[in-house]
mmCIF file with all atom_site columns, C-alpha atoms and ligand atoms in Angstrom:
data_model
loop_
_atom_site.group_PDB
_atom_site.id
_atom_site.type_symbol
_atom_site.label_atom_id
_atom_site.label_alt_id
_atom_site.label_comp_id
_atom_site.label_asym_id
_atom_site.label_entity_id
_atom_site.label_seq_id
_atom_site.pdbx_PDB_ins_code
_atom_site.Cartn_x
_atom_site.Cartn_y
_atom_site.Cartn_z
_atom_site.occupancy
_atom_site.B_iso_or_equiv
_atom_site.pdbx_formal_charge
_atom_site.auth_seq_id
_atom_site.auth_comp_id
_atom_site.auth_asym_id
_atom_site.auth_atom_id
_atom_site.pdbx_PDB_model_num
ATOM   1   C CA . MET A 1 1   ? 0.000   0.000   0.000  1.00 82.00 ? 251 MET A CA 1
ATOM   2   C CA . THR A 1 2   ? 1.434   3.383   -0.899 1.00 86.00 ? 252 THR A CA 1
ATOM   3   C CA . ARG A 1 3   ? -0.518  5.260   1.743  1.00 95.00 ? 253 ARG A CA 1
ATOM   4   C CA . ARG A 1 4   ? -0.671  4.178   5.388  1.00 97.00 ? 254 ARG A CA 1
ATOM   5   C CA . ALA A 1 5   ? -3.206  1.419   5.976  1.00 98.00 ? 255 ALA A CA 1
ATOM   6   C CA . ARG A 1 6   ? -6.104  2.543   8.141  1.00 98.00 ? 256 ARG A CA 1
ATOM   7   C CA . THR A 1 7   ? -6.135  0.115   11.038 1.00 98.00 ? 257 THR A CA 1
ATOM   8   C CA . ALA A 1 8   ? -8.634  -0.636  13.802 1.00 99.00 ? 258 ALA A CA 1
ATOM   9   C CA . VAL A 1 9   ? -7.715  -2.483  16.991 1.00 99.00 ? 259 VAL A CA 1
ATOM   10  C CA . LEU A 1 10  ? -10.365 -4.617  18.690 1.00 99.00 ? 260 LEU A CA 1
ATOM   11  C CA . ILE A 1 11  ? -9.914  -5.153  22.413 1.00 98.00 ? 261 ILE A CA 1
ATOM   12  C CA . SER A 1 12  ? -11.782 -6.450  25.443 1.00 98.00 ? 262 SER A CA 1
ATOM   13  C CA . GLY A 1 13  ? -9.393  -5.574  28.272 1.00 98.00 ? 263 GLY A CA 1
ATOM   14  C CA . ARG A 1 14  ? -6.258  -3.740  29.330 1.00 98.00 ? 264 ARG A CA 1
ATOM   15  C CA . GLY A 1 15  ? -4.946  -3.089  25.827 1.00 98.00 ? 265 GLY A CA 1
ATOM   16  C CA . SER A 1 16  ? -1.200  -3.363  26.255 1.00 98.00 ? 266 SER A CA 1
ATOM   17  C CA . ASN A 1 17  ? -0.770  -4.760  22.731 1.00 98.00 ? 267 ASN A CA 1
ATOM   18  C CA . MET A 1 18  ? -3.042  -2.014  21.457 1.00 99.00 ? 268 MET A CA 1
ATOM   19  C CA . GLY A 1 19  ? -0.713  0.496   23.154 1.00 98.00 ? 269 GLY A CA 1
ATOM   20  C CA . ALA A 1 20  ? 2.305   -1.102  21.492 1.00 98.00 ? 270 ALA A CA 1
ATOM   21  C CA . LEU A 1 21  ? 0.601   -0.837  18.093 1.00 99.00 ? 271 LEU A CA 1
ATOM   22  C CA . ILE A 1 22  ? -0.389  2.798   18.646 1.00 98.00 ? 272 ILE A CA 1
ATOM   23  C CA . GLU A 1 23  ? 3.102   3.713   19.774 1.00 98.00 ? 273 GLU A CA 1
ATOM   24  C CA . ALA A 1 24  ? 4.785   1.941   16.867 1.00 98.00 ? 274 ALA A CA 1
ATOM   25  C CA . ALA A 1 25  ? 2.415   3.501   14.351 1.00 98.00 ? 275 ALA A CA 1
ATOM   26  C CA . ARG A 1 26  ? 3.573   6.935   15.446 1.00 97.00 ? 276 ARG A CA 1
ATOM   27  C CA . SER A 1 27  ? 7.046   6.412   14.094 1.00 96.00 ? 277 SER A CA 1
ATOM   28  C CA . PRO A 1 28  ? 7.774   7.842   10.680 1.00 94.00 ? 278 PRO A CA 1
ATOM   29  C CA . GLY A 1 29  ? 7.852   5.224   7.982  1.00 95.00 ? 279 GLY A CA 1
ATOM   30  C CA . PHE A 1 30  ? 5.413   2.871   9.711  1.00 98.00 ? 280 PHE A CA 1
ATOM   31  C CA . SER A 1 31  ? 3.028   1.592   7.064  1.00 98.00 ? 281 SER A CA 1
ATOM   32  C CA . ALA A 1 32  ? -0.181  1.586   9.140  1.00 98.00 ? 282 ALA A CA 1
ATOM   33  C CA . GLU A 1 33  ? -2.010  4.168   11.236 1.00 98.00 ? 283 GLU A CA 1
ATOM   34  C CA . ILE A 1 34  ? -4.302  3.291   14.124 1.00 98.00 ? 284 ILE A CA 1
ATOM   35  C CA . VAL A 1 35  ? -7.502  5.179   13.398 1.00 98.00 ? 285 VAL A CA 1
ATOM   36  C CA . LEU A 1 36  ? -9.932  3.454   15.753 1.00 98.00 ? 286 LEU A CA 1
ATOM   37  C CA . VAL A 1 37  ? -10.092 1.257   18.835 1.00 99.00 ? 287 VAL A CA 1
ATOM   38  C CA . LEU A 1 38  ? -13.275 -0.713  19.515 1.00 99.00 ? 288 LEU A CA 1
ATOM   39  C CA . SER A 1 39  ? -14.163 -2.770  22.558 1.00 98.00 ? 289 SER A CA 1
ATOM   40  C CA . ASP A 1 40  ? -17.066 -5.162  23.093 1.00 98.00 ? 290 ASP A CA 1
ATOM   41  C CA . ASP A 1 41  ? -16.856 -4.211  26.789 1.00 98.00 ? 291 ASP A CA 1
ATOM   42  C CA . PRO A 1 42  ? -17.466 -0.563  27.751 1.00 98.00 ? 292 PRO A CA 1
ATOM   43  C CA . GLY A 1 43  ? -15.424 -1.110  30.930 1.00 98.00 ? 293 GLY A CA 1
ATOM   44  C CA . ALA A 1 44  ? -12.246 -2.115  29.094 1.00 98.00 ? 294 ALA A CA 1
ATOM   45  C CA . PRO A 1 45  ? -9.279  -0.191  30.554 1.00 98.00 ? 295 PRO A CA 1
ATOM   46  C CA . GLY A 1 46  ? -7.817  -0.036  27.047 1.00 98.00 ? 296 GLY A CA 1
ATOM   47  C CA . LEU A 1 47  ? -10.463 2.479   25.927 1.00 98.00 ? 297 LEU A CA 1
ATOM   48  C CA . PRO A 1 48  ? -9.295  5.411   28.093 1.00 98.00 ? 298 PRO A CA 1
ATOM   49  C CA . LEU A 1 49  ? -5.721  4.339   27.407 1.00 98.00 ? 299 LEU A CA 1
ATOM   50  C CA . ALA A 1 50  ? -6.290  4.690   23.646 1.00 98.00 ? 300 ALA A CA 1
ATOM   51  C CA . ARG A 1 51  ? -7.892  8.106   24.129 1.00 98.00 ? 301 ARG A CA 1
ATOM   52  C CA . SER A 1 52  ? -4.888  9.207   26.172 1.00 98.00 ? 302 SER A CA 1
ATOM   53  C CA . TRP A 1 53  ? -2.866  8.532   23.024 1.00 97.00 ? 303 TRP A CA 1
ATOM   54  C CA . GLY A 1 54  ? -5.323  10.636  21.011 1.00 98.00 ? 304 GLY A CA 1
ATOM   55  C CA . VAL A 1 55  ? -6.925  7.676   19.244 1.00 98.00 ? 305 VAL A CA 1
ATOM   56  C CA . ALA A 1 56  ? -10.714 7.444   18.826 1.00 98.00 ? 306 ALA A CA 1
ATOM   57  C CA . ALA A 1 57  ? -11.925 4.661   21.104 1.00 98.00 ? 307 ALA A CA 1
ATOM   58  C CA . GLU A 1 58  ? -15.485 3.418   21.399 1.00 98.00 ? 308 GLU A CA 1
ATOM   59  C CA . ALA A 1 59  ? -17.427 0.584   22.953 1.00 98.00 ? 309 ALA A CA 1
ATOM   60  C CA . ILE A 1 60  ? -19.770 -1.567  20.942 1.00 98.00 ? 310 ILE A CA 1
ATOM   61  C CA . ASP A 1 61  ? -21.339 -3.250  23.928 1.00 98.00 ? 311 ASP A CA 1
ATOM   62  C CA . PHE A 1 62  ? -22.066 -6.883  23.108 1.00 97.00 ? 312 PHE A CA 1
ATOM   63  C CA . ARG A 1 63  ? -24.821 -6.980  25.747 1.00 97.00 ? 313 ARG A CA 1
ATOM   64  C CA . ALA A 1 64  ? -26.754 -4.219  23.971 1.00 97.00 ? 314 ALA A CA 1
ATOM   65  C CA . TYR A 1 65  ? -27.389 -6.463  20.944 1.00 97.00 ? 315 TYR A CA 1
ATOM   66  C CA . THR A 1 66  ? -29.783 -9.350  20.533 1.00 96.00 ? 316 THR A CA 1
ATOM   67  C CA . GLY A 1 67  ? -27.101 -11.734 19.354 1.00 96.00 ? 317 GLY A CA 1
ATOM   68  C CA . LYS A 1 68  ? -23.849 -12.147 17.480 1.00 97.00 ? 318 LYS A CA 1
ATOM   69  C CA . PRO A 1 69  ? -25.179 -11.215 13.995 1.00 98.00 ? 319 PRO A CA 1
ATOM   70  C CA . ALA A 1 70  ? -26.530 -7.882  15.267 1.00 98.00 ? 320 ALA A CA 1
ATOM   71  C CA . PHE A 1 71  ? -23.337 -7.183  17.220 1.00 98.00 ? 321 PHE A CA 1
ATOM   72  C CA . GLU A 1 72  ? -21.144 -7.993  14.221 1.00 98.00 ? 322 GLU A CA 1
ATOM   73  C CA . ALA A 1 73  ? -23.308 -5.852  11.940 1.00 98.00 ? 323 ALA A CA 1
ATOM   74  C CA . ALA A 1 74  ? -22.681 -2.890  14.253 1.00 98.00 ? 324 ALA A CA 1
ATOM   75  C CA . LEU A 1 75  ? -18.970 -3.675  14.341 1.00 98.00 ? 325 LEU A CA 1
ATOM   76  C CA . GLN A 1 76  ? -18.820 -3.915  10.560 1.00 98.00 ? 326 GLN A CA 1
ATOM   77  C CA . ALA A 1 77  ? -20.760 -0.674  10.107 1.00 98.00 ? 327 ALA A CA 1
ATOM   78  C CA . ARG A 1 78  ? -18.331 1.205   12.357 1.00 98.00 ? 328 ARG A CA 1
ATOM   79  C CA . LEU A 1 79  ? -15.270 -0.269  10.642 1.00 98.00 ? 329 LEU A CA 1
ATOM   80  C CA . ALA A 1 80  ? -16.726 0.686   7.267  1.00 98.00 ? 330 ALA A CA 1
ATOM   81  C CA . SER A 1 81  ? -17.588 4.212   8.358  1.00 98.00 ? 331 SER A CA 1
ATOM   82  C CA . ALA A 1 82  ? -13.976 4.676   9.495  1.00 98.00 ? 332 ALA A CA 1
ATOM   83  C CA . SER A 1 83  ? -12.733 3.303   6.130  1.00 98.00 ? 333 SER A CA 1
ATOM   84  C CA . VAL A 1 84  ? -10.675 0.668   7.889  1.00 98.00 ? 334 VAL A CA 1
ATOM   85  C CA . ASP A 1 85  ? -8.303  -1.465  5.813  1.00 98.00 ? 335 ASP A CA 1
ATOM   86  C CA . ILE A 1 86  ? -6.898  -3.775  8.511  1.00 98.00 ? 336 ILE A CA 1
ATOM   87  C CA . VAL A 1 87  ? -8.332  -5.132  11.774 1.00 98.00 ? 337 VAL A CA 1
ATOM   88  C CA . CYS A 1 88  ? -6.007  -6.158  14.606 1.00 99.00 ? 338 CYS A CA 1
ATOM   89  C CA . LEU A 1 89  ? -7.451  -8.301  17.377 1.00 98.00 ? 339 LEU A CA 1
ATOM   90  C CA . ALA A 1 90  ? -5.587  -7.603  20.598 1.00 98.00 ? 340 ALA A CA 1
ATOM   91  C CA . GLY A 1 91  ? -7.068  -9.443  23.550 1.00 98.00 ? 341 GLY A CA 1
ATOM   92  C CA . PHE A 1 92  ? -10.505 -9.377  21.899 1.00 98.00 ? 342 PHE A CA 1
ATOM   93  C CA . MET A 1 93  ? -12.392 -12.117 23.725 1.00 97.00 ? 343 MET A CA 1
ATOM   94  C CA . ARG A 1 94  ? -15.216 -12.854 21.285 1.00 96.00 ? 344 ARG A CA 1
ATOM   95  C CA . LEU A 1 95  ? -15.099 -15.512 18.639 1.00 96.00 ? 345 LEU A CA 1
ATOM   96  C CA . LEU A 1 96  ? -16.005 -13.864 15.339 1.00 97.00 ? 346 LEU A CA 1
ATOM   97  C CA . SER A 1 97  ? -18.338 -15.647 12.935 1.00 98.00 ? 347 SER A CA 1
ATOM   98  C CA . PRO A 1 98  ? -17.012 -17.263 9.742  1.00 97.00 ? 348 PRO A CA 1
ATOM   99  C CA . SER A 1 99  ? -18.869 -14.700 7.616  1.00 97.00 ? 349 SER A CA 1
ATOM   100 C CA . PHE A 1 100 ? -17.299 -11.748 9.460  1.00 98.00 ? 350 PHE A CA 1
ATOM   101 C CA . VAL A 1 101 ? -13.847 -13.302 9.212  1.00 98.00 ? 351 VAL A CA 1
ATOM   102 C CA . GLU A 1 102 ? -14.343 -14.091 5.524  1.00 97.00 ? 352 GLU A CA 1
ATOM   103 C CA . ARG A 1 103 ? -15.240 -10.492 4.804  1.00 97.00 ? 353 ARG A CA 1
ATOM   104 C CA . TRP A 1 104 ? -11.871 -9.450  6.254  1.00 98.00 ? 354 TRP A CA 1
ATOM   105 C CA . ARG A 1 105 ? -9.851  -12.315 4.810  1.00 97.00 ? 355 ARG A CA 1
ATOM   106 C CA . GLY A 1 106 ? -6.146  -11.489 4.642  1.00 98.00 ? 356 GLY A CA 1
ATOM   107 C CA . ARG A 1 107 ? -6.727  -8.213  6.494  1.00 98.00 ? 357 ARG A CA 1
ATOM   108 C CA . ILE A 1 108 ? -7.555  -9.394  10.032 1.00 98.00 ? 358 ILE A CA 1
ATOM   109 C CA . LEU A 1 109 ? -4.841  -10.508 12.419 1.00 98.00 ? 359 LEU A CA 1
ATOM   110 C CA . ASN A 1 110 ? -4.526  -11.705 15.982 1.00 98.00 ? 360 ASN A CA 1
ATOM   111 C CA . ILE A 1 111 ? -1.840  -12.093 18.623 1.00 98.00 ? 361 ILE A CA 1
ATOM   112 C CA . HIS A 1 112 ? -1.880  -15.330 20.595 1.00 98.00 ? 362 HIS A CA 1
ATOM   113 C CA . PRO A 1 113 ? 0.275   -16.090 23.642 1.00 98.00 ? 363 PRO A CA 1
ATOM   114 C CA . SER A 1 114 ? 1.745   -19.428 22.565 1.00 98.00 ? 364 SER A CA 1
ATOM   115 C CA . LEU A 1 115 ? 3.868   -20.908 19.832 1.00 98.00 ? 365 LEU A CA 1
ATOM   116 C CA . LEU A 1 116 ? 1.010   -21.994 17.582 1.00 98.00 ? 366 LEU A CA 1
ATOM   117 C CA . PRO A 1 117 ? -0.004  -24.615 16.644 1.00 98.00 ? 367 PRO A CA 1
ATOM   118 C CA . ASN A 1 118 ? 0.771   -25.493 20.281 1.00 98.00 ? 368 ASN A CA 1
ATOM   119 C CA . LEU A 1 119 ? -1.721  -24.390 22.911 1.00 98.00 ? 369 LEU A CA 1
ATOM   120 C CA . ARG A 1 120 ? -4.639  -22.905 21.050 1.00 98.00 ? 370 ARG A CA 1
ATOM   121 C CA . GLY A 1 121 ? -7.305  -21.345 23.267 1.00 97.00 ? 371 GLY A CA 1
ATOM   122 C CA . LEU A 1 122 ? -7.078  -19.900 26.767 1.00 97.00 ? 372 LEU A CA 1
ATOM   123 C CA . HIS A 1 123 ? -4.716  -20.208 29.768 1.00 98.00 ? 373 HIS A CA 1
ATOM   124 C CA . THR A 1 124 ? -1.678  -20.867 27.624 1.00 98.00 ? 374 THR A CA 1
ATOM   125 C CA . HIS A 1 125 ? 0.929   -19.978 30.268 1.00 98.00 ? 375 HIS A CA 1
ATOM   126 C CA . GLU A 1 126 ? -0.566  -22.294 32.891 1.00 98.00 ? 376 GLU A CA 1
ATOM   127 C CA . ARG A 1 127 ? -0.790  -25.069 30.299 1.00 98.00 ? 377 ARG A CA 1
ATOM   128 C CA . ALA A 1 128 ? 2.811   -24.530 29.119 1.00 98.00 ? 378 ALA A CA 1
ATOM   129 C CA . LEU A 1 129 ? 4.004   -24.946 32.721 1.00 98.00 ? 379 LEU A CA 1
ATOM   130 C CA . ALA A 1 130 ? 1.726   -27.922 33.445 1.00 98.00 ? 380 ALA A CA 1
ATOM   131 C CA . GLN A 1 131 ? 2.949   -29.697 30.328 1.00 98.00 ? 381 GLN A CA 1
ATOM   132 C CA . GLY A 1 132 ? 6.604   -29.107 31.196 1.00 98.00 ? 382 GLY A CA 1
ATOM   133 C CA . PHE A 1 133 ? 7.446   -26.997 28.123 1.00 98.00 ? 383 PHE A CA 1
ATOM   134 C CA . VAL A 1 134 ? 11.010  -25.680 28.115 1.00 98.00 ? 384 VAL A CA 1
ATOM   135 C CA . GLU A 1 135 ? 10.141  -23.103 25.474 1.00 98.00 ? 385 GLU A CA 1
ATOM   136 C CA . HIS A 1 136 ? 7.069   -20.911 25.038 1.00 98.00 ? 386 HIS A CA 1
ATOM   137 C CA . GLY A 1 137 ? 6.246   -17.733 23.142 1.00 98.00 ? 387 GLY A CA 1
ATOM   138 C CA . CYS A 1 138 ? 3.735   -15.881 21.046 1.00 98.00 ? 388 CYS A CA 1
ATOM   139 C CA . THR A 1 139 ? 2.357   -15.839 17.523 1.00 98.00 ? 389 THR A CA 1
ATOM   140 C CA . VAL A 1 140 ? 0.824   -13.261 15.208 1.00 98.00 ? 390 VAL A CA 1
ATOM   141 C CA . HIS A 1 141 ? -1.451  -14.920 12.679 1.00 98.00 ? 391 HIS A CA 1
ATOM   142 C CA . LEU A 1 142 ? -4.113  -14.126 10.149 1.00 98.00 ? 392 LEU A CA 1
ATOM   143 C CA . VAL A 1 143 ? -7.564  -14.883 11.509 1.00 98.00 ? 393 VAL A CA 1
ATOM   144 C CA . THR A 1 144 ? -9.610  -17.630 9.887  1.00 97.00 ? 394 THR A CA 1
ATOM   145 C CA . ALA A 1 145 ? -12.869 -19.237 10.934 1.00 95.00 ? 395 ALA A CA 1
ATOM   146 C CA . GLU A 1 146 ? -11.018 -21.847 12.990 1.00 95.00 ? 396 GLU A CA 1
ATOM   147 C CA . LEU A 1 147 ? -9.806  -20.567 16.384 1.00 94.00 ? 397 LEU A CA 1
ATOM   148 C CA . ASP A 1 148 ? -6.073  -19.705 16.537 1.00 94.00 ? 398 ASP A CA 1
ATOM   149 C CA . ALA A 1 149 ? -5.387  -21.624 13.335 1.00 96.00 ? 399 ALA A CA 1
ATOM   150 C CA . GLY A 1 150 ? -4.772  -19.082 10.537 1.00 97.00 ? 400 GLY A CA 1
ATOM   151 C CA . PRO A 1 151 ? -1.510  -18.595 8.625  1.00 98.00 ? 401 PRO A CA 1
ATOM   152 C CA . ILE A 1 152 ? 1.359   -17.531 10.869 1.00 98.00 ? 402 ILE A CA 1
ATOM   153 C CA . LEU A 1 153 ? 2.938   -14.118 10.213 1.00 98.00 ? 403 LEU A CA 1
ATOM   154 C CA . ALA A 1 154 ? 5.430   -13.903 13.096 1.00 98.00 ? 404 ALA A CA 1
ATOM   155 C CA . GLN A 1 155 ? 6.561   -15.795 16.182 1.00 98.00 ? 405 GLN A CA 1
ATOM   156 C CA . ALA A 1 156 ? 8.872   -15.108 19.096 1.00 98.00 ? 406 ALA A CA 1
ATOM   157 C CA . ARG A 1 157 ? 10.278  -17.684 21.526 1.00 98.00 ? 407 ARG A CA 1
ATOM   158 C CA . VAL A 1 158 ? 11.093  -17.328 25.203 1.00 98.00 ? 408 VAL A CA 1
ATOM   159 C CA . PRO A 1 159 ? 12.593  -19.881 27.597 1.00 98.00 ? 409 PRO A CA 1
ATOM   160 C CA . VAL A 1 160 ? 10.554  -21.366 30.415 1.00 98.00 ? 410 VAL A CA 1
ATOM   161 C CA . LEU A 1 161 ? 12.797  -20.875 33.456 1.00 98.00 ? 411 LEU A CA 1
ATOM   162 C CA . PRO A 1 162 ? 13.047  -23.013 36.585 1.00 96.00 ? 412 PRO A CA 1
ATOM   163 C CA . GLY A 1 163 ? 10.604  -21.777 39.211 1.00 96.00 ? 413 GLY A CA 1
ATOM   164 C CA . ASP A 1 164 ? 8.529   -19.829 36.688 1.00 98.00 ? 414 ASP A CA 1
ATOM   165 C CA . THR A 1 165 ? 5.006   -18.893 37.676 1.00 98.00 ? 415 THR A CA 1
ATOM   166 C CA . ALA A 1 166 ? 2.309   -18.336 35.061 1.00 98.00 ? 416 ALA A CA 1
ATOM   167 C CA . ASP A 1 167 ? 2.535   -14.597 35.751 1.00 98.00 ? 417 ASP A CA 1
ATOM   168 C CA . ALA A 1 168 ? 6.321   -14.475 35.330 1.00 98.00 ? 418 ALA A CA 1
ATOM   169 C CA . LEU A 1 169 ? 6.080   -16.438 32.110 1.00 98.00 ? 419 LEU A CA 1
ATOM   170 C CA . ALA A 1 170 ? 3.198   -14.280 30.846 1.00 98.00 ? 420 ALA A CA 1
ATOM   171 C CA . ALA A 1 171 ? 5.244   -11.123 31.456 1.00 98.00 ? 421 ALA A CA 1
ATOM   172 C CA . ARG A 1 172 ? 8.203   -12.555 29.515 1.00 98.00 ? 422 ARG A CA 1
ATOM   173 C CA . VAL A 1 173 ? 5.922   -13.513 26.627 1.00 98.00 ? 423 VAL A CA 1
ATOM   174 C CA . LEU A 1 174 ? 4.101   -10.167 26.680 1.00 98.00 ? 424 LEU A CA 1
ATOM   175 C CA . ARG A 1 175 ? 7.339   -8.240  26.102 1.00 98.00 ? 425 ARG A CA 1
ATOM   176 C CA . GLU A 1 176 ? 7.773   -10.254 22.919 1.00 98.00 ? 426 GLU A CA 1
ATOM   177 C CA . GLU A 1 177 ? 4.136   -9.727  21.908 1.00 98.00 ? 427 GLU A CA 1
ATOM   178 C CA . HIS A 1 178 ? 4.705   -5.982  22.052 1.00 98.00 ? 428 HIS A CA 1
ATOM   179 C CA . ARG A 1 179 ? 7.719   -6.371  19.778 1.00 98.00 ? 429 ARG A CA 1
ATOM   180 C CA . ILE A 1 180 ? 6.357   -8.719  17.098 1.00 98.00 ? 430 ILE A CA 1
ATOM   181 C CA . TYR A 1 181 ? 2.792   -7.433  16.721 1.00 99.00 ? 431 TYR A CA 1
ATOM   182 C CA . PRO A 1 182 ? 3.779   -3.986  15.398 1.00 98.00 ? 432 PRO A CA 1
ATOM   183 C CA . HIS A 1 183 ? 6.351   -5.582  13.145 1.00 98.00 ? 433 HIS A CA 1
ATOM   184 C CA . ALA A 1 184 ? 3.771   -7.999  11.662 1.00 98.00 ? 434 ALA A CA 1
ATOM   185 C CA . LEU A 1 185 ? 1.245   -5.199  11.141 1.00 98.00 ? 435 LEU A CA 1
ATOM   186 C CA . ASP A 1 186 ? 3.842   -3.058  9.389  1.00 98.00 ? 436 ASP A CA 1
ATOM   187 C CA . GLU A 1 187 ? 4.731   -5.933  7.062  1.00 98.00 ? 437 GLU A CA 1
ATOM   188 C CA . LEU A 1 188 ? 1.118   -6.807  6.279  1.00 98.00 ? 438 LEU A CA 1
ATOM   189 C CA . ALA A 1 189 ? 0.191   -3.185  5.588  1.00 98.00 ? 439 ALA A CA 1
ATOM   190 C CA . ARG A 1 190 ? 3.161   -2.860  3.248  1.00 97.00 ? 440 ARG A CA 1
ATOM   191 C CA . SER A 1 191 ? 2.093   -5.955  1.330  1.00 96.00 ? 441 SER A CA 1
ATOM   192 C CA . LEU A 1 192 ? -1.546  -4.965  0.777  1.00 95.00 ? 442 LEU A CA 1
ATOM   193 C CA . PRO A 1 193 ? -2.662  -3.652  -2.590 1.00 90.00 ? 443 PRO A CA 1
ATOM   194 C CA . ASP A 1 194 ? -4.002  -0.124  -2.566 1.00 80.00 ? 444 ASP A CA 1
ATOM   195 C CA . ARG A 1 195 ? -7.635  0.370   -1.732 1.00 59.00 ? 445 ARG A CA 1
ATOM   196 C CA . ASP A 1 196 ? -8.295  1.702   -5.232 1.00 59.00 ? 446 ASP A CA 1
ATOM   197 C CA . ASP A 1 197 ? -6.946  -1.553  -6.643 1.00 60.00 ? 447 ASP A CA 1
ATOM   198 C CA . TYR A 1 198 ? -9.295  -3.535  -4.409 1.00 55.00 ? 448 TYR A CA 1
ATOM   199 C CA . GLU A 1 199 ? -12.217 -1.519  -5.631 1.00 55.00 ? 449 GLU A CA 1
ATOM   200 C CA . ARG A 1 200 ? -11.229 -1.922  -9.255 1.00 55.00 ? 450 ARG A CA 1
ATOM   201 C CA . SER A 1 201 ? -10.883 -5.685  -8.810 1.00 57.00 ? 451 SER A CA 1
ATOM   202 C CA . GLY A 1 202 ? -14.385 -5.841  -7.368 1.00 52.00 ? 452 GLY A CA 1
ATOM   203 C CA . VAL A 1 203 ? -13.316 -6.981  -3.877 1.00 53.00 ? 453 VAL A CA 1
ATOM   204 C CA . ALA A 1 204 ? -15.569 -5.325  -1.304 1.00 52.00 ? 454 ALA A CA 1
ATOM   205 C CA . VAL A 1 205 ? -13.443 -3.220  1.007  1.00 49.00 ? 455 VAL A CA 1
ATOM   206 C CA . ASP A 1 206 ? -16.173 -1.719  3.111  1.00 49.00 ? 456 ASP A CA 1
ATOM   207 C CA . GLY A 1 207 ? -18.725 -4.360  3.453  1.00 43.00 ? 457 GLY A CA 1
HETATM 208 C C1 . LIG B 2 .   ? -2.355  -11.029 25.256 1.00 64.62 ? 754 LIG B C1 1
HETATM 209 O O1 . LIG B 2 .   ? -1.627  -11.960 25.990 1.00 64.62 ? 754 LIG B O1 1
HETATM 210 C C2 . LIG B 2 .   ? -2.683  -11.567 23.889 1.00 64.62 ? 754 LIG B C2 1
HETATM 211 O O2 . LIG B 2 .   ? -1.714  -12.434 23.411 1.00 64.62 ? 754 LIG B O2 1
HETATM 212 C C3 . LIG B 2 .   ? -3.962  -12.325 24.152 1.00 64.62 ? 754 LIG B C3 1
HETATM 213 O O3 . LIG B 2 .   ? -4.658  -11.563 25.086 1.00 64.62 ? 754 LIG B O3 1
HETATM 214 C C4 . LIG B 2 .   ? -3.741  -10.797 25.855 1.00 64.62 ? 754 LIG B C4 1
HETATM 215 C C5 . LIG B 2 .   ? -4.169  -9.379  25.715 1.00 64.62 ? 754 LIG B C5 1
HETATM 216 O O4 . LIG B 2 .   ? -3.400  -8.516  26.500 1.00 64.62 ? 754 LIG B O4 1
HETATM 217 N N1 . LIG B 2 .   ? -4.674  -12.536 22.914 1.00 64.62 ? 754 LIG B N1 1
HETATM 218 P P1 . LIG B 2 .   ? -3.472  -6.947  26.280 1.00 64.62 ? 754 LIG B P1 1
HETATM 219 O O5 . LIG B 2 .   ? -4.944  -6.555  26.463 1.00 64.62 ? 754 LIG B O5 1
HETATM 220 O O6 . LIG B 2 .   ? -2.975  -6.660  24.912 1.00 64.62 ? 754 LIG B O6 1
HETATM 221 O O7 . LIG B 2 .   ? -2.616  -6.365  27.350 1.00 64.62 ? 754 LIG B O7 1
#
C-alpha cells in the first residue's frame, strides 16, 4: 500500500498490545495508522488508554445487541464508516463468525500467547508450565474461521525458566508480543494492494 493502511484495533481488556501498536504507528515510515479502537466491553481499561494517546476509542457493547449477527453488523458498520483497511485483534475475547472473518480475509490478524499450533485457546501460560514446556512464546497470525489456526505471520520464543510462575512467564511472553505485533502489522500493511486496486478488482473493502 502506498498510503498508510487505516487500522482498527479490537480489544476487550487492558490493551497493552493495542498500546504497542499505537506507539509503533507513530514512528515515521510505519506503514499503518491506528484510526480506531473498539471494545465489546465498555469497561475495558484499554479504551481510556487509547484516548490518552489521542486515538478514537469506542465501545460496541455486546450486551446491547440481541445476538452475534446484530453485534457484528454494528462492528462492521463502524469499521466501514472509518474506512478501515486492517483489523487487529488484541485481547478481543469474542469468537467472530465465519462470515465476518471471511469479509476481512487477509486483512484481520490476531496475537496469541503461545507458539502456535501449540496451545490454542485460553490459559496458555498455565498449560505450558503444566505440560513441562522448556520453550514458550507468542504468535501473530491471520484470523480464519477456525480458532487460533490461521496462517502464521510472526513468532517469538522465550525460555521457560526453573521456578517460573504463570505470571512471570506471561510477562516474559508479553514483552515479545509488544515487539512482534507492530512488526507484523507493518509488514502486512506494506504488502496490501491499494484500496483503489481492491475496488477496481471488485473486492468489497467496506462491506
Ligand atoms: C495477550 O496476551 C494476547 O496475546 C492475548 O490476550 C492478551 C491481551 O493482552 N490474545 P493486552 O490486552 O494486549 O494487554
